[in-house]
GROMACS .gro file of C-alpha atoms in nm:
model
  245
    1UNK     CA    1   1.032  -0.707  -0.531
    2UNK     CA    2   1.066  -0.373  -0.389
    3UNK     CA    3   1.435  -0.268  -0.299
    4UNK     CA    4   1.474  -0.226   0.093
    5UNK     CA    5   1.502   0.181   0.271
    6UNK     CA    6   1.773   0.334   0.466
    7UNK     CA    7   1.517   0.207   0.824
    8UNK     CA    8   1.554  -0.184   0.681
    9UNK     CA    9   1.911  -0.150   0.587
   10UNK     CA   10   1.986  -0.008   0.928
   11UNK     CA   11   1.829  -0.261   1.137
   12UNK     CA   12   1.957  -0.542   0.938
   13UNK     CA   13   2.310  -0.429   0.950
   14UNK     CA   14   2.293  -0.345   1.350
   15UNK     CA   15   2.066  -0.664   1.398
   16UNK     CA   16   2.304  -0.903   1.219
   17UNK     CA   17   2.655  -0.718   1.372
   18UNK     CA   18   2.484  -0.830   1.722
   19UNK     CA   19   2.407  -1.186   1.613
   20UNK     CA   20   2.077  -1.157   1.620
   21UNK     CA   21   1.822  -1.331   1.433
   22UNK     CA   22   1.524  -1.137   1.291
   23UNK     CA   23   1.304  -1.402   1.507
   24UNK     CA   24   1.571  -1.346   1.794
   25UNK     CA   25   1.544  -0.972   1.757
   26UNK     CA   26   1.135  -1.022   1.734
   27UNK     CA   27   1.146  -1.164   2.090
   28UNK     CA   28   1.313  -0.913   2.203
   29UNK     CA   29   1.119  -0.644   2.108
   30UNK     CA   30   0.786  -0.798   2.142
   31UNK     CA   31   0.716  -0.813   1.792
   32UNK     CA   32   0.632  -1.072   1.553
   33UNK     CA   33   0.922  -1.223   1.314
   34UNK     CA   34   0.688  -1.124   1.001
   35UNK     CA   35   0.696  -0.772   1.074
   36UNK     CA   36   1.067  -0.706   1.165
   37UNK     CA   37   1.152  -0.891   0.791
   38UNK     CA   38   0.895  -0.638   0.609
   39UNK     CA   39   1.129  -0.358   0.810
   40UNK     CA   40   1.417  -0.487   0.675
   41UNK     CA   41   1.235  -0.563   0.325
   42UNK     CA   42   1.123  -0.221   0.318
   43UNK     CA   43   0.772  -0.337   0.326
   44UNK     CA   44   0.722  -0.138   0.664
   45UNK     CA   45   0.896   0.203   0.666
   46UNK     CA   46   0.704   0.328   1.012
   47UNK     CA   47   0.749   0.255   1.359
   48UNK     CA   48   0.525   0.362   1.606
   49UNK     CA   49   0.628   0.569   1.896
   50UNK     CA   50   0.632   0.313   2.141
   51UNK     CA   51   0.797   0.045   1.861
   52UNK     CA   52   1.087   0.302   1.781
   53UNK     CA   53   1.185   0.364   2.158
   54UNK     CA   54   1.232  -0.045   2.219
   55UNK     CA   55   1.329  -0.083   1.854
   56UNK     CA   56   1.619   0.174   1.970
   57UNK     CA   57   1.731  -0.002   2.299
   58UNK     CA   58   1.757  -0.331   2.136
   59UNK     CA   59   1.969  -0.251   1.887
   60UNK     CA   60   2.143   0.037   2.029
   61UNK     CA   61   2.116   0.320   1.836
   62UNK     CA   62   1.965   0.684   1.948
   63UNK     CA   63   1.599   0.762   1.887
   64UNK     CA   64   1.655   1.025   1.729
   65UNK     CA   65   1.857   0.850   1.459
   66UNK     CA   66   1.602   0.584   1.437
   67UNK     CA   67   1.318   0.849   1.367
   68UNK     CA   68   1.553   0.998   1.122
   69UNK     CA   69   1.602   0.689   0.943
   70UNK     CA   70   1.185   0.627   0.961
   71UNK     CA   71   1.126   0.901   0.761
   72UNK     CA   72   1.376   0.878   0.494
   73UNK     CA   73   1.251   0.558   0.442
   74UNK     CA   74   0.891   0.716   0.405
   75UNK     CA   75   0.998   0.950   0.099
   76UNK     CA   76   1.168   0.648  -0.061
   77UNK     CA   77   0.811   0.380   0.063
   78UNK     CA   78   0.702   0.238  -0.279
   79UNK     CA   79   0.335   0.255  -0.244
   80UNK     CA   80   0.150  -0.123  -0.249
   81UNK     CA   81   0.146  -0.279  -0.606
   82UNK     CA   82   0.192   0.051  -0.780
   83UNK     CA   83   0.569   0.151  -0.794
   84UNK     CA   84   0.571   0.456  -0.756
   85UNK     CA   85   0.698   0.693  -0.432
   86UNK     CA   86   0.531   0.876  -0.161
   87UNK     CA   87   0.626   1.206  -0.339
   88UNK     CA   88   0.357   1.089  -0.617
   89UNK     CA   89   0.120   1.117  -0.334
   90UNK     CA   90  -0.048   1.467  -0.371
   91UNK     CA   91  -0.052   1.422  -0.758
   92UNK     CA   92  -0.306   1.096  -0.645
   93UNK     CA   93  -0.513   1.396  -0.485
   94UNK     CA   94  -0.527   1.621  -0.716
   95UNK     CA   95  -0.582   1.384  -0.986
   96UNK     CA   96  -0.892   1.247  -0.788
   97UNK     CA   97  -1.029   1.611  -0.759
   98UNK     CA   98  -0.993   1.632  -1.096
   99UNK     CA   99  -1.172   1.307  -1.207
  100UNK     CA  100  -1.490   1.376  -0.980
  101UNK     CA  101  -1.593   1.615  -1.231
  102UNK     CA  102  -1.534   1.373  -1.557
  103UNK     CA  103  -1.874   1.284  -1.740
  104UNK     CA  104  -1.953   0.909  -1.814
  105UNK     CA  105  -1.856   0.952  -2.147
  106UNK     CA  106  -1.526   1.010  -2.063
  107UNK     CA  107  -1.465   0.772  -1.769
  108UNK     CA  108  -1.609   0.448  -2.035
  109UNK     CA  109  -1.323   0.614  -2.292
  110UNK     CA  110  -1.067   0.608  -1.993
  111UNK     CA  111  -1.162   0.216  -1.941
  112UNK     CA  112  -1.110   0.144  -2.275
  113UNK     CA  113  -0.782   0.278  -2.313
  114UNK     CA  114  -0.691   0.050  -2.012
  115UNK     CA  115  -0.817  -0.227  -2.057
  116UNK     CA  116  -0.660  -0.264  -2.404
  117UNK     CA  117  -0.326  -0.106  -2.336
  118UNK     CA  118  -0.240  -0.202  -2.004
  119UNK     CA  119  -0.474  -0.525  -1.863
  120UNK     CA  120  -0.206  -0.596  -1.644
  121UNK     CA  121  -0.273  -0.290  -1.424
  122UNK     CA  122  -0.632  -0.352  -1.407
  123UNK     CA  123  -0.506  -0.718  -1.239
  124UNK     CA  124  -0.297  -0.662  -0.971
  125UNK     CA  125  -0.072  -0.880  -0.821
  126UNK     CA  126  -0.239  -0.917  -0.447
  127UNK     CA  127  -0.083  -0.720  -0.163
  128UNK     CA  128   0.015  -0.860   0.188
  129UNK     CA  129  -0.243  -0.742   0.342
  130UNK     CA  130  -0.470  -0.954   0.090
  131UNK     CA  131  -0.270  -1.230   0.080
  132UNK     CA  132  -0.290  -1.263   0.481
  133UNK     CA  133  -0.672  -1.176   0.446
  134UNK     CA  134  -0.728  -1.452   0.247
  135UNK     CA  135  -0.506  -1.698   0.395
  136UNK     CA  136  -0.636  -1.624   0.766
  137UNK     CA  137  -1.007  -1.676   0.635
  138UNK     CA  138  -0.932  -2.014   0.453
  139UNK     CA  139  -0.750  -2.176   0.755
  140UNK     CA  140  -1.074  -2.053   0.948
  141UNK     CA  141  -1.260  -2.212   0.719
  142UNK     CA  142  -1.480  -1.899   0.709
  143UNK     CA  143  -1.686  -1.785   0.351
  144UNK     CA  144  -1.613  -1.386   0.205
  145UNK     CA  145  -1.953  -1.347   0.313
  146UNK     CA  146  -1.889  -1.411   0.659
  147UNK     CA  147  -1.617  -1.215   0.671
  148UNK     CA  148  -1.785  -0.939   0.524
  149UNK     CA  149  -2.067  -0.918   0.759
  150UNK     CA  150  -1.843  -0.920   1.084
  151UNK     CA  151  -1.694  -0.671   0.987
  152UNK     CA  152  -1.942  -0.420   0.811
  153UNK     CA  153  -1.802  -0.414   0.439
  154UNK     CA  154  -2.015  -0.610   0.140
  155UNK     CA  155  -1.837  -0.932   0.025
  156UNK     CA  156  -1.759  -0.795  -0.308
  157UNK     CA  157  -1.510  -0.530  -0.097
  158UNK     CA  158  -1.352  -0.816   0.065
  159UNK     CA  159  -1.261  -0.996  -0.261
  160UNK     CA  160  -1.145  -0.700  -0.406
  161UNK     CA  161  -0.882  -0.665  -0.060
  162UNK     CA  162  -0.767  -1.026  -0.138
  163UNK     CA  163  -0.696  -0.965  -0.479
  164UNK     CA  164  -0.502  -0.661  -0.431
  165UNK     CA  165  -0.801  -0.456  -0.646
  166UNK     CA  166  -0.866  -0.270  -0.331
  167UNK     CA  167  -0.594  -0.174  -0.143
  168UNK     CA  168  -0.788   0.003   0.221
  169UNK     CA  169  -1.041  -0.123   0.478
  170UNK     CA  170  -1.240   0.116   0.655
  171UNK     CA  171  -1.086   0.214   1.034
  172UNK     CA  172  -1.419   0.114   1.192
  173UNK     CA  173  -1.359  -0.259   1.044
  174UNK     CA  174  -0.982  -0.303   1.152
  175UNK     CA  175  -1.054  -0.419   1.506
  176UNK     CA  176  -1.319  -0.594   1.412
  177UNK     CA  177  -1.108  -0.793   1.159
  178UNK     CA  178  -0.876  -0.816   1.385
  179UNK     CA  179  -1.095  -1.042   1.631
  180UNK     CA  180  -1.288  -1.239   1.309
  181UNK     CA  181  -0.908  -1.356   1.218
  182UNK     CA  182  -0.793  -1.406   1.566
  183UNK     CA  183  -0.465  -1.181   1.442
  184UNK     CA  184  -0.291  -0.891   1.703
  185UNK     CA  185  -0.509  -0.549   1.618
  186UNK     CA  186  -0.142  -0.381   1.564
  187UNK     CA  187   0.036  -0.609   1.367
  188UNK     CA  188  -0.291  -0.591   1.110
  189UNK     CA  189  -0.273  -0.251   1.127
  190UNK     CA  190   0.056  -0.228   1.047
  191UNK     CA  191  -0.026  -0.394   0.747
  192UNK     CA  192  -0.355  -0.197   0.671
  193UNK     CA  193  -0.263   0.127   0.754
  194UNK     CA  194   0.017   0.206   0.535
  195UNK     CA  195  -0.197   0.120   0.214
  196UNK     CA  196  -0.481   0.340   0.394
  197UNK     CA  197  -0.247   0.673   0.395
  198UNK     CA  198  -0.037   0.587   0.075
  199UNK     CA  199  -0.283   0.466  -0.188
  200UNK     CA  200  -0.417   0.699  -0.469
  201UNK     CA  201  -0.762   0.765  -0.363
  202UNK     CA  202  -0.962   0.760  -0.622
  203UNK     CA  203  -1.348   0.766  -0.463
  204UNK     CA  204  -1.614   0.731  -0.735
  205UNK     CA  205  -1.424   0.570  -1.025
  206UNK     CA  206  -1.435   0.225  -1.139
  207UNK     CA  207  -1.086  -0.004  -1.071
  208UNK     CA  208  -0.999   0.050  -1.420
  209UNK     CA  209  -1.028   0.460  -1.405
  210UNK     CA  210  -0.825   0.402  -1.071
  211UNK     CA  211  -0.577   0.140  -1.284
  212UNK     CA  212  -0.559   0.459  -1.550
  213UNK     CA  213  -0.370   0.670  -1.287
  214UNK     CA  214  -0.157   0.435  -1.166
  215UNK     CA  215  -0.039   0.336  -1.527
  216UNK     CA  216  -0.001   0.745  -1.650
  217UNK     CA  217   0.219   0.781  -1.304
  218UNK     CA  218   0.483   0.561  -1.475
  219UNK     CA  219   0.447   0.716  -1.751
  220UNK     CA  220   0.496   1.065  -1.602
  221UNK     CA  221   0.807   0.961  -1.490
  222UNK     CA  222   0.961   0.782  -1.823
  223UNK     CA  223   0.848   1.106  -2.006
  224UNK     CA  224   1.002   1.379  -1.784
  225UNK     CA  225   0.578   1.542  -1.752
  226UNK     CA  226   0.470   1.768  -1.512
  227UNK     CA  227   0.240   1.586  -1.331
  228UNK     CA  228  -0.012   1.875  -1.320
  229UNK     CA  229   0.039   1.876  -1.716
  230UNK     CA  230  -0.060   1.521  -1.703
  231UNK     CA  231  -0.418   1.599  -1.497
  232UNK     CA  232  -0.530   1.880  -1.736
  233UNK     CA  233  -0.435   1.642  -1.999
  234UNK     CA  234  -0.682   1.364  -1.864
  235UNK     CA  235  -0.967   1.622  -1.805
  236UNK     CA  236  -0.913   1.701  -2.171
  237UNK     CA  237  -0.938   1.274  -2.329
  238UNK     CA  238  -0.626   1.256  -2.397
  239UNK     CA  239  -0.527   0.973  -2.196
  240UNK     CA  240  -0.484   0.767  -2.514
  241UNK     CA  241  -0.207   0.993  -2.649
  242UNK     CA  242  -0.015   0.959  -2.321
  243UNK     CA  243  -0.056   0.566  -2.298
  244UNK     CA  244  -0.027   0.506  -2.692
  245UNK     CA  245   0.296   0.744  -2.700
   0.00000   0.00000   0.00000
C-alpha cells in the first residue's frame, strides 16, 4: 500500500479536528466518499480548480495552501502499480525514445530477461481504475466485448485495463465509458487521468519490454545509476547485467 502525501495528510487531519466523516465531508463538498479516502490514501494527489476552491471552504484552509499542498503531493505521487515517483517521469520518455529504435532481436532478448528474472512485473497487481472497470461491467452484466465496442477500444485493450497490464484509456473513450458504466464522467476521470499523465509510455513495445523499464527503474534507484547511464545501457543489451547484478 502506498504511504499517503502531505494533500491526504492535510485533509485528514483538518477533516477529523472538525468531526467530520470522510462520507460527511463528501456531502459537503459534492463529492463521492471513494474519492475523498484515495485523497487521504494518497491515491489522488490533484484537485481540480473548482474541487480545490470548495475543498478549501469546507475545511477551512487558504487556497493557496491547498494548491501548495497539491503539488507537493504530485512530486511525492507513486505512479499506479510501479513504485516509483513522478520525478522518474521524463526518464519513462526518454527511455521510450530510446527503445523505438531497438531491432527485434533485441526487444525478444529484453523479454527474456523478464520473463525469467522478474515474472512478477510482467503480472501486475490490477489498478483501481481496473478493478472498478471490471466490477462496474460484471454488475451490468455486460461481456469485454461489449464494453469494448461502446467505447471504441478492441476487447483485448479492455482486459488488459482490468488487469492492471494497461494502465490508460484513450480521452475520446472516457465519456463514453462513463455513460456504458452509468459512473459520474469526473469521478472516472479522476481515476483515469492520473495513470494517463503518470505512466511510462512505452508505444510500440510488448508489456514485457514495458515490464523491463519498470523493473530497471528500481533498480536505478537501489544502485545509485544515472538514469541516462541506464538508457544507453539498454540500447547497448545489457539489460541482463543490470537485472542479474
Amino acid at each position: 500500500m502506498q504511504e499517503t502525501t502531505p494533500l491526504g495528510r492535510e485533509l485528514r487531519r483538518r477533516r477529523k479536528g472538525a468531526g467530520m466523516t470522510q462520507e460527511g465531508l463528501a456531502a459537503a463538498t459534492g463529492l463521492e466518499r471513494s474519492y475523498v479516502a484515495r485523497i487521504e490514501s494518497g491515491g489522488v494527489a490533484t484537485l481540480s480548480e473548482e474541487r480545490a476552491t470548495t475543498m478549501a471552504k469546507v475545511i477551512g484552509i487558504g487556497l493557496d495552501e491547498l494548491r501548495s499542498l497539491a503539488e507537493q503531493s504530485q512530486s511525492e505521487y507513486r505512479l499506479p502499480c510501479l513504485g516509483v515517483t513522478e520525478r522518474h517521469r521524463l526518464v519513462g520518455a526518454m527511455l521510450e525514445e530510446r527503445w523505438n529504435h531497438l531491432g527485434d532481436v533485441q526487444m525478444e532478448q529484453i523479454e527474456k530477461t523478464v520473463r525469467d528474472s522478474m515474472p512478477e512485473v510482467v503480472r501486475p497487481e490490477p489498478t483501481a481504475f481496473g478493478r472498478m472497470l471490471q466490477e462496474k461491467r460484471l454488475a451490468k452484466q455486460l461481456a469485454q466485448q461489449a464494453v469494448a465496442k461502446a467505447i471504441g477500444v478492441s476487447r483485448s485493450y479492455v482486459s488488459m485495463v482490468e488487469g492492471g497490464v494497461e494502465l490508460c484509456l484513450p480521452a475520446a473513450s472516457i465519456p463514453l465509458l462513463a455513460g456504458v458504466l452509468d459512473v459520474d464522467r469526473q469521478t472516472l476521470e479522476d481515476l483515469v487521468l492520473p495513470n494517463n499523465a503518470h505512466v511510462l509510455r512505452m508505444r510500440g513495445c510488448s508489456d514485457a519490454a514495458r515490464a523491463a523499464a519498470f523493473a530497471l527503474q528500481e533498480r536505478w534507484t537501489t544502485l545509485g545509476l544515472e538514469p541516462l547511464t541506464c538508457i544507453e545501457s539498454i540500447v547497448a543489451g545489457s539489460v541482463t547485467a543490470l537485472v542479474d547484478n
